[in-house]
Amino acid sequence: MAALAVAALFSASACSADETAAASKDVEVFTWWADGGEKAGLDGLVAQFGTSCADYKFVNGAVAGGAGTNAKAVLASRLQTNDPPSTFQAHAGAELSDYINAGQVEDISAEYATWGLTSAFPKGLIDNITVDGKIYSVPANIHRANVLWSNKTVTAKAGITKDADTLDGFIADLDKLKAGGVAAPLALGKDWTQVMLLEAVLISDLGADKFTGLWNGSTDWKGADVTASIEKFKKLLTYTNKDRDTLDWTDAEKSIMEGKAAYQLMGDWEAADLDAKGFKDYGYSVFPGNGSTFQWLADAFVLPKGAKNVDGTKCWLKTVGSAEGQKAFNSKKGSIPARTDVSSDGFPAYQQAAMADWKSAKQVPSCAHGAACSQGFQGAIVSAAGKFSSDGNVAALQAALAAVAAQFAGKK
Ligand code: GAL
């Protein structure tokens, strides 16, 4: 018995030594990029990591669910119990400030200097991710939120020959589609996807500067122009599928691919996802009435406090910030490099157009994807929009939005 117990003890300790050695090579990368175009983008980055950081091993910590709805909850509980992944995905802007304010991520300003990142990213983006003179994340990309995707066969069949550039023109097109038998021409999903649609309508009605003012306190949520926007948003909901509150963005996208709907407002991860799924018959344009406004968001990676394998994580972060890493990732993700020195050669046509737009367009931040508002602010807006999806009460939604904005004033 005693001999057996000793043998067991030895084999247990030998095994755990091996495990420890293997674990020290592991870099657990926590994202919500589990399928389709999102996974394809992650795979591109992982391939580059394999080349640049051959000493380390990528471990996929992805938790599925659009915009991180599930992942963020899992992450919050892991951070709370001091069990952080080696690195995690967070949005540049207010969402990142949440993690910084909570002391959950490390200052990597020194690495910025060593890796030559300070001059590689545009100044506006650097300002956006700098808190009290320090930088805590490496942006992987710039996504555009305000894009309208379409099924070209469905729109052509309804006699639509040109993308609408005003909200009224868009509503006229949706009427044509309905008259032609497309019952729910505007595909829509749940919570955050509805907030994206509301944001796009607000950009059309208020214009870029007033829209940005909604997030910094200089535009009044109680204004008559906001009421008018919510009325238009309500009107647009009448063209959407009734099961919207149960669908993720990919479910809504499916009805575009199947020709059951004509349009979907979605960020440009949809380009990568449609490509990954082999659907070629799609068109894209800026959301009607948004003109040359580019509503942006950026995915970034961090070094969490207490991360296991700090050196491996730094190698991941360096890869994310490198020109090669940004090309490998963005050419498959639908987004464009955050770096300014990556050539558009070899990128799909959509991203080439987006790269040109990014330089010339007026930039506004996205709240649904954390650039403009904190997680608390965003969560409150998502629940107000969810309520509106079932009761359609314009005054109640506006009052709720104004109350949320007042609650978070000055602390986004
Ligand atoms: C966003 C994220 C994108 C994309 C999208 C859909 O929040 O920034 O990279 O993953 O969610 O899941």
Short mmCIF file of C-alpha atoms and ligand atoms in Angstrom, two decimals:
data_model
loop_
_atom_site.label_atom_id
_atom_site.label_comp_id
_atom_site.label_asym_id
_atom_site.label_seq_id
_atom_site.Cartn_x
_atom_site.Cartn_y
_atom_site.Cartn_z
CA MET A 1 0.00 0.00 0.00
CA ALA A 2 2.71 2.40 1.10
CA ALA A 3 4.80 1.62 -2.02
CA LEU A 4 1.79 2.20 -4.23
CA ALA A 5 1.05 5.48 -2.55
CA VAL A 6 4.64 6.65 -3.03
CA ALA A 7 4.57 5.63 -6.72
CA ALA A 8 1.33 7.51 -7.16
CA LEU A 9 2.86 10.53 -5.51
CA PHE A 10 5.88 10.41 -7.85
CA SER A 11 3.86 10.03 -10.99
CA ALA A 12 1.53 12.83 -9.86
CA SER A 13 4.40 15.21 -9.30
CA ALA A 14 6.16 14.21 -12.57
CA CYS A 15 2.93 14.83 -14.44
CA SER A 16 2.34 18.19 -12.84
CA ALA A 17 5.91 19.30 -13.65
CA ASP A 18 5.23 18.55 -17.34
CA GLU A 19 1.96 20.33 -17.14
CA THR A 20 3.58 23.35 -15.55
CA ALA A 21 6.18 23.53 -18.31
CA ALA A 22 3.50 23.29 -21.00
CA ALA A 23 1.24 25.77 -19.26
CA SER A 24 4.02 28.35 -19.10
CA LYS A 25 4.08 28.36 -22.91
CA ASP A 26 0.32 28.83 -23.16
CA VAL A 27 -1.12 32.18 -24.15
CA GLU A 28 -4.85 32.10 -23.57
CA VAL A 29 -6.49 34.65 -25.86
CA PHE A 30 -10.00 35.53 -24.75
CA THR A 31 -12.34 36.87 -27.48
CA TRP A 32 -15.87 36.35 -28.82
CA TRP A 33 -14.62 35.43 -32.28
CA ALA A 34 -15.80 31.84 -32.41
CA ASP A 35 -17.20 31.35 -35.94
CA GLY A 36 -17.36 32.53 -39.55
CA GLY A 37 -15.51 35.70 -40.53
CA GLU A 38 -14.64 36.53 -36.93
CA LYS A 39 -12.90 33.18 -36.47
CA ALA A 40 -11.21 33.60 -39.88
CA GLY A 41 -9.75 36.93 -38.69
CA LEU A 42 -8.56 35.40 -35.43
CA ASP A 43 -7.01 32.48 -37.34
CA GLY A 44 -5.06 34.95 -39.50
CA LEU A 45 -3.63 36.58 -36.38
CA VAL A 46 -2.88 33.22 -34.77
CA ALA A 47 -0.92 32.15 -37.87
CA GLN A 48 1.22 35.28 -37.58
CA PHE A 49 1.65 34.65 -33.84
CA GLY A 50 2.88 31.14 -34.67
CA THR A 51 5.60 32.63 -36.87
CA SER A 52 6.57 35.60 -34.70
CA CYS A 53 6.25 33.87 -31.31
CA ALA A 54 7.23 30.27 -32.00
CA ASP A 55 8.20 29.76 -28.34
CA TYR A 56 4.61 30.14 -27.24
CA LYS A 57 1.35 28.30 -27.77
CA PHE A 58 -1.97 29.97 -28.63
CA VAL A 59 -4.86 28.70 -26.53
CA ASN A 60 -8.29 29.69 -27.78
CA GLY A 61 -10.45 31.14 -24.99
CA ALA A 62 -13.28 32.33 -27.29
CA VAL A 63 -16.84 32.49 -25.92
CA ALA A 64 -19.41 32.74 -28.76
CA GLY A 65 -22.04 35.50 -28.96
CA GLY A 66 -22.13 38.69 -31.05
CA ALA A 67 -20.55 41.84 -29.60
CA GLY A 68 -19.34 39.84 -26.61
CA THR A 69 -22.72 39.59 -24.90
CA ASN A 70 -21.77 36.24 -23.34
CA ALA A 71 -18.01 36.69 -23.31
CA LYS A 72 -18.08 39.89 -21.28
CA ALA A 73 -20.09 38.25 -18.50
CA VAL A 74 -17.68 35.30 -18.33
CA LEU A 75 -14.71 37.67 -18.37
CA ALA A 76 -16.13 39.82 -15.57
CA SER A 77 -16.48 36.82 -13.29
CA ARG A 78 -12.98 35.55 -14.13
CA LEU A 79 -11.48 38.97 -13.40
CA GLN A 80 -13.37 39.11 -10.15
CA THR A 81 -11.99 35.75 -9.01
CA ASN A 82 -8.43 36.67 -10.06
CA ASP A 83 -8.39 34.15 -12.88
CA PRO A 84 -7.62 36.37 -15.89
CA PRO A 85 -6.83 34.95 -19.32
CA SER A 86 -3.38 35.86 -20.70
CA THR A 87 -5.06 38.56 -22.76
CA PHE A 88 -8.58 39.65 -23.63
CA GLN A 89 -10.39 41.64 -26.28
CA ALA A 90 -11.87 45.01 -25.31
CA HIS A 91 -13.08 48.01 -27.28
CA ALA A 92 -10.94 51.11 -27.50
CA GLY A 93 -12.49 54.12 -25.79
CA ALA A 94 -14.90 54.18 -22.86
CA GLU A 95 -15.20 50.39 -22.56
CA LEU A 96 -11.44 50.06 -22.00
CA SER A 97 -11.57 52.85 -19.43
CA ASP A 98 -13.82 50.59 -17.36
CA TYR A 99 -11.03 48.00 -17.05
CA ILE A 100 -8.42 50.70 -16.48
CA ASN A 101 -10.45 52.40 -13.75
CA ALA A 102 -11.02 49.04 -12.08
CA GLY A 103 -7.25 48.43 -12.03
CA GLN A 104 -7.64 45.22 -14.05
CA VAL A 105 -5.09 45.93 -16.80
CA GLU A 106 -1.41 46.88 -16.88
CA ASP A 107 0.20 50.01 -18.28
CA ILE A 108 2.12 49.03 -21.43
CA SER A 109 3.38 52.50 -22.39
CA ALA A 110 7.00 51.31 -22.16
CA GLU A 111 6.28 48.54 -24.70
CA TYR A 112 4.73 51.12 -27.04
CA ALA A 113 8.06 52.89 -27.21
CA THR A 114 10.05 49.64 -27.62
CA TRP A 115 7.75 48.28 -30.33
CA GLY A 116 7.56 51.58 -32.20
CA LEU A 117 3.76 51.79 -31.83
CA THR A 118 3.47 55.40 -30.73
CA SER A 119 3.93 56.72 -34.25
CA ALA A 120 2.33 53.73 -36.01
CA PHE A 121 -1.25 54.53 -34.93
CA PRO A 122 -3.15 57.72 -35.82
CA LYS A 123 -2.91 60.42 -33.16
CA GLY A 124 -6.69 60.48 -32.59
CA LEU A 125 -6.68 56.78 -31.73
CA ILE A 126 -3.67 57.14 -29.42
CA ASP A 127 -5.47 60.01 -27.62
CA ASN A 128 -8.55 57.83 -27.33
CA ILE A 129 -6.73 54.99 -25.58
CA THR A 130 -4.52 57.15 -23.38
CA VAL A 131 -5.65 57.61 -19.78
CA ASP A 132 -3.63 59.97 -17.57
CA GLY A 133 -0.71 59.75 -19.97
CA LYS A 134 -0.61 55.95 -19.98
CA ILE A 135 -1.61 53.35 -22.60
CA TYR A 136 -3.07 49.98 -21.62
CA SER A 137 -3.99 48.28 -24.88
CA VAL A 138 -2.93 47.50 -28.44
CA PRO A 139 -5.64 48.18 -31.06
CA ALA A 140 -5.94 45.46 -33.68
CA ASN A 141 -8.21 47.22 -36.15
CA ILE A 142 -10.79 49.84 -37.02
CA HIS A 143 -14.30 48.58 -37.76
CA ARG A 144 -17.07 50.65 -39.34
CA ALA A 145 -20.45 50.27 -37.68
CA ASN A 146 -22.76 52.24 -39.99
CA VAL A 147 -22.90 50.04 -43.07
CA LEU A 148 -26.06 48.84 -44.83
CA TRP A 149 -25.67 45.37 -46.36
CA SER A 150 -28.04 44.13 -49.04
CA ASN A 151 -29.01 41.11 -51.09
CA LYS A 152 -28.57 42.40 -54.65
CA THR A 153 -31.02 39.98 -56.23
CA VAL A 154 -33.78 40.92 -53.79
CA THR A 155 -33.30 44.68 -54.24
CA ALA A 156 -33.07 44.39 -58.04
CA LYS A 157 -36.30 42.38 -58.13
CA ALA A 158 -38.05 45.25 -56.34
CA GLY A 159 -36.73 47.68 -58.98
CA ILE A 160 -34.21 49.34 -56.67
CA THR A 161 -31.34 50.42 -58.87
CA LYS A 162 -29.42 52.70 -56.54
CA ASP A 163 -28.78 52.68 -52.78
CA ALA A 164 -30.85 55.31 -50.98
CA ASP A 165 -28.89 58.17 -49.47
CA THR A 166 -31.63 59.60 -47.26
CA LEU A 167 -33.82 57.98 -44.64
CA ASP A 168 -36.96 58.95 -46.56
CA GLY A 169 -35.56 57.39 -49.71
CA PHE A 170 -34.74 54.26 -47.73
CA ILE A 171 -38.27 54.05 -46.35
CA ALA A 172 -39.61 54.42 -49.92
CA ASP A 173 -37.42 51.47 -50.97
CA LEU A 174 -38.60 49.38 -48.02
CA ASP A 175 -42.18 50.12 -49.12
CA LYS A 176 -41.37 48.89 -52.64
CA LEU A 177 -39.96 45.68 -51.19
CA LYS A 178 -43.01 45.15 -49.03
CA ALA A 179 -45.31 45.78 -51.98
CA GLY A 180 -43.29 43.21 -53.90
CA GLY A 181 -43.96 40.58 -51.26
CA VAL A 182 -40.91 40.88 -48.99
CA ALA A 183 -42.74 40.93 -45.66
CA ALA A 184 -39.81 41.98 -43.48
CA PRO A 185 -37.27 43.65 -45.79
CA LEU A 186 -35.03 45.00 -43.02
CA ALA A 187 -33.41 42.15 -41.08
CA LEU A 188 -32.82 42.90 -37.42
CA GLY A 189 -31.56 41.08 -34.35
CA LYS A 190 -31.74 41.66 -30.63
CA ASP A 191 -30.58 44.27 -28.10
CA TRP A 192 -27.20 45.67 -29.23
CA THR A 193 -28.11 45.29 -32.91
CA GLN A 194 -31.20 47.45 -32.30
CA VAL A 195 -29.04 50.05 -30.55
CA MET A 196 -26.81 50.11 -33.64
CA LEU A 197 -29.85 50.86 -35.82
CA LEU A 198 -30.99 53.62 -33.46
CA GLU A 199 -27.47 55.13 -33.50
CA ALA A 200 -27.44 55.10 -37.32
CA VAL A 201 -30.81 56.89 -37.43
CA LEU A 202 -29.54 59.47 -34.92
CA ILE A 203 -26.47 60.11 -37.09
CA SER A 204 -28.73 60.71 -40.10
CA ASP A 205 -31.03 63.09 -38.25
CA LEU A 206 -28.64 64.95 -35.97
CA GLY A 207 -25.49 64.95 -38.09
CA ALA A 208 -22.05 63.88 -36.93
CA ASP A 209 -21.27 66.64 -34.40
CA LYS A 210 -24.58 66.58 -32.58
CA PHE A 211 -24.48 62.79 -32.53
CA THR A 212 -21.03 62.85 -30.89
CA GLY A 213 -22.44 65.39 -28.44
CA LEU A 214 -24.92 62.80 -27.16
CA TRP A 215 -21.96 61.00 -25.56
CA ASN A 216 -20.07 63.97 -24.17
CA GLY A 217 -23.03 65.83 -22.74
CA SER A 218 -23.18 68.64 -25.29
CA THR A 219 -26.34 67.36 -27.06
CA ASP A 220 -29.57 67.13 -25.08
CA TRP A 221 -31.23 63.72 -25.22
CA LYS A 222 -34.53 65.45 -24.44
CA GLY A 223 -34.45 67.56 -27.64
CA ALA A 224 -37.19 67.55 -30.30
CA ASP A 225 -34.66 66.28 -32.88
CA VAL A 226 -34.07 63.18 -30.75
CA THR A 227 -37.85 62.65 -30.53
CA ALA A 228 -38.04 62.81 -34.33
CA SER A 229 -35.22 60.25 -34.63
CA ILE A 230 -36.94 57.84 -32.27
CA GLU A 231 -40.15 58.21 -34.34
CA LYS A 232 -38.18 57.26 -37.47
CA PHE A 233 -36.54 54.37 -35.66
CA LYS A 234 -40.02 53.19 -34.67
CA LYS A 235 -41.12 53.42 -38.29
CA LEU A 236 -38.10 51.36 -39.39
CA LEU A 237 -38.97 48.66 -36.86
CA THR A 238 -42.23 48.11 -38.77
CA TYR A 239 -40.15 46.76 -41.69
CA THR A 240 -38.24 44.27 -39.53
CA ASN A 241 -38.83 40.64 -38.60
CA LYS A 242 -41.11 40.05 -35.60
CA ASP A 243 -38.71 37.58 -34.00
CA ARG A 244 -35.97 40.22 -33.82
CA ASP A 245 -35.61 40.05 -30.01
CA THR A 246 -34.47 36.44 -30.22
CA LEU A 247 -31.84 36.74 -32.97
CA ASP A 248 -28.09 37.33 -32.91
CA TRP A 249 -26.62 39.33 -35.80
CA THR A 250 -25.66 36.17 -37.71
CA ASP A 251 -29.26 34.90 -37.57
CA ALA A 252 -30.49 38.17 -39.08
CA GLU A 253 -27.70 37.99 -41.65
CA LYS A 254 -28.95 34.53 -42.63
CA SER A 255 -32.21 36.01 -43.86
CA ILE A 256 -30.19 38.27 -46.21
CA MET A 257 -28.31 35.23 -47.51
CA GLU A 258 -31.55 33.29 -47.97
CA GLY A 259 -33.23 36.20 -49.79
CA LYS A 260 -35.94 36.56 -47.15
CA ALA A 261 -34.81 40.12 -46.36
CA ALA A 262 -33.16 42.81 -48.47
CA TYR A 263 -31.15 44.88 -45.99
CA GLN A 264 -29.31 44.73 -42.69
CA LEU A 265 -27.53 47.50 -40.82
CA MET A 266 -24.41 45.94 -39.35
CA GLY A 267 -20.73 46.57 -38.74
CA ASP A 268 -18.28 45.52 -41.39
CA TRP A 269 -17.50 42.20 -39.73
CA GLU A 270 -20.46 41.25 -41.94
CA ALA A 271 -18.24 41.56 -45.06
CA ALA A 272 -15.86 38.95 -43.66
CA ASP A 273 -18.67 36.74 -42.47
CA LEU A 274 -20.50 36.73 -45.81
CA ASP A 275 -17.18 36.00 -47.53
CA ALA A 276 -16.39 33.18 -45.09
CA LYS A 277 -19.83 31.69 -45.73
CA GLY A 278 -19.37 31.90 -49.50
CA PHE A 279 -22.25 34.34 -50.12
CA LYS A 280 -21.26 36.61 -52.99
CA ASP A 281 -24.45 38.40 -53.97
CA TYR A 282 -24.16 41.23 -51.49
CA GLY A 283 -23.97 44.99 -51.78
CA TYR A 284 -22.96 47.61 -49.24
CA SER A 285 -23.34 51.32 -48.70
CA VAL A 286 -23.18 53.77 -45.86
CA PHE A 287 -26.45 53.84 -43.88
CA PRO A 288 -28.92 56.19 -45.66
CA GLY A 289 -28.45 59.78 -44.50
CA ASN A 290 -25.10 59.15 -42.79
CA GLY A 291 -23.30 60.89 -45.68
CA SER A 292 -19.54 60.70 -45.24
CA THR A 293 -19.69 59.88 -41.53
CA PHE A 294 -17.60 56.87 -40.50
CA GLN A 295 -18.89 55.43 -37.24
CA TRP A 296 -15.88 53.64 -35.81
CA LEU A 297 -14.95 51.16 -33.14
CA ALA A 298 -11.72 49.32 -32.49
CA ASP A 299 -10.90 45.93 -30.99
CA ALA A 300 -7.88 46.03 -28.74
CA PHE A 301 -5.95 43.55 -26.59
CA VAL A 302 -4.63 44.08 -23.08
CA LEU A 303 -2.22 42.68 -20.50
CA PRO A 304 -4.47 41.84 -17.53
CA LYS A 305 -3.17 42.27 -13.98
CA GLY A 306 -2.03 38.89 -12.72
CA ALA A 307 -1.90 37.36 -16.23
CA LYS A 308 -0.13 34.04 -16.48
CA ASN A 309 2.78 34.04 -18.95
CA VAL A 310 3.45 37.77 -19.21
CA ASP A 311 6.24 37.27 -21.77
CA GLY A 312 3.98 35.19 -24.01
CA THR A 313 1.23 37.78 -23.70
CA LYS A 314 3.63 40.55 -24.65
CA CYS A 315 4.60 38.55 -27.74
CA TRP A 316 0.89 38.33 -28.64
CA LEU A 317 0.44 42.08 -28.11
CA LYS A 318 3.52 42.87 -30.18
CA THR A 319 2.13 40.68 -32.99
CA VAL A 320 -1.27 42.41 -32.79
CA GLY A 321 0.41 45.79 -33.17
CA SER A 322 2.79 44.75 -35.95
CA ALA A 323 2.18 45.61 -39.61
CA GLU A 324 2.24 41.87 -40.50
CA GLY A 325 -0.22 41.00 -37.71
CA GLN A 326 -2.59 43.79 -38.73
CA LYS A 327 -2.55 42.66 -42.33
CA ALA A 328 -3.06 38.97 -41.49
CA PHE A 329 -5.96 39.81 -39.17
CA ASN A 330 -7.79 42.60 -40.99
CA SER A 331 -7.71 41.12 -44.47
CA LYS A 332 -9.92 38.33 -43.07
CA LYS A 333 -11.95 40.26 -40.45
CA GLY A 334 -13.69 42.91 -42.57
CA SER A 335 -11.97 45.68 -40.61
CA ILE A 336 -9.01 47.84 -41.62
CA PRO A 337 -5.62 48.16 -39.95
CA ALA A 338 -5.40 50.66 -37.11
CA ARG A 339 -1.80 51.30 -38.19
CA THR A 340 -1.41 53.93 -40.87
CA ASP A 341 1.51 52.25 -42.66
CA VAL A 342 -0.18 49.08 -43.98
CA SER A 343 -0.72 49.13 -47.74
CA SER A 344 -4.21 48.32 -49.01
CA ASP A 345 -2.71 45.93 -51.60
CA GLY A 346 -4.09 42.44 -51.23
CA PHE A 347 -7.12 43.50 -49.17
CA PRO A 348 -10.64 42.62 -50.38
CA ALA A 349 -12.46 45.39 -52.29
CA TYR A 350 -14.66 46.29 -49.31
CA GLN A 351 -11.69 47.01 -47.03
CA GLN A 352 -9.90 48.97 -49.75
CA ALA A 353 -12.93 51.28 -49.95
CA ALA A 354 -13.14 51.51 -46.15
CA MET A 355 -9.44 52.40 -45.90
CA ALA A 356 -10.00 55.30 -48.29
CA ASP A 357 -13.16 56.42 -46.44
CA TRP A 358 -11.43 56.29 -43.04
CA LYS A 359 -8.95 58.90 -44.24
CA SER A 360 -11.50 61.34 -45.64
CA ALA A 361 -14.67 60.77 -43.59
CA LYS A 362 -15.92 62.49 -40.47
CA GLN A 363 -15.38 60.09 -37.57
CA VAL A 364 -17.93 59.41 -34.83
CA PRO A 365 -17.72 56.75 -32.09
CA SER A 366 -20.02 53.76 -31.53
CA CYS A 367 -21.77 53.21 -28.20
CA ALA A 368 -23.01 49.69 -29.00
CA HIS A 369 -19.33 48.74 -29.37
CA GLY A 370 -17.84 50.62 -26.47
CA ALA A 371 -16.03 53.51 -28.17
CA ALA A 372 -18.50 56.17 -27.00
CA CYS A 373 -19.94 54.80 -23.77
CA SER A 374 -18.97 52.66 -20.80
CA GLN A 375 -20.35 49.17 -20.23
CA GLY A 376 -22.84 50.45 -17.65
CA PHE A 377 -24.08 53.21 -19.95
CA GLN A 378 -24.32 50.77 -22.84
CA GLY A 379 -26.14 48.13 -20.79
CA ALA A 380 -28.76 50.67 -19.71
CA ILE A 381 -29.33 51.79 -23.30
CA VAL A 382 -29.60 48.21 -24.49
CA SER A 383 -32.28 47.46 -21.93
CA ALA A 384 -34.24 50.65 -22.75
CA ALA A 385 -34.12 49.69 -26.45
CA GLY A 386 -35.25 46.15 -25.60
CA LYS A 387 -38.28 47.52 -23.79
CA PHE A 388 -39.05 49.80 -26.74
CA SER A 389 -38.92 46.85 -29.10
CA SER A 390 -41.97 45.44 -27.37
CA ASP A 391 -43.90 48.56 -26.26
CA GLY A 392 -42.98 51.12 -28.97
CA ASN A 393 -43.41 53.96 -26.47
CA VAL A 394 -41.41 56.87 -27.93
CA ALA A 395 -41.74 59.19 -24.91
CA ALA A 396 -40.73 56.41 -22.52
CA LEU A 397 -37.64 55.52 -24.57
CA GLN A 398 -36.55 59.14 -24.83
CA ALA A 399 -37.04 59.70 -21.09
CA ALA A 400 -35.08 56.52 -20.33
CA LEU A 401 -32.21 57.55 -22.61
CA ALA A 402 -32.08 61.03 -21.07
CA ALA A 403 -32.07 59.54 -17.56
CA VAL A 404 -29.26 57.13 -18.43
CA ALA A 405 -27.20 59.92 -20.00
CA ALA A 406 -27.69 62.07 -16.87
CA GLN A 407 -26.71 59.16 -14.65
CA PHE A 408 -23.47 58.61 -16.56
CA ALA A 409 -22.70 62.28 -17.29
CA GLY A 410 -19.03 63.02 -16.84
CA LYS A 411 -18.13 59.46 -15.97
CA LYS A 412 -18.09 57.64 -19.25
C1 GAL B 1 -17.96 43.83 -32.05
C2 GAL B 1 -16.49 43.56 -32.29
C3 GAL B 1 -16.30 43.05 -33.66
C4 GAL B 1 -17.25 41.93 -33.99
C5 GAL B 1 -18.68 42.24 -33.55
C6 GAL B 1 -19.70 41.13 -33.72
O1 GAL B 1 -18.17 44.27 -30.75
O2 GAL B 1 -15.77 44.74 -32.10
O3 GAL B 1 -14.95 42.67 -33.82
O4 GAL B 1 -16.76 40.80 -33.38
O5 GAL B 1 -18.70 42.66 -32.24
O6 GAL B 1 -19.50 40.10 -32.83
#
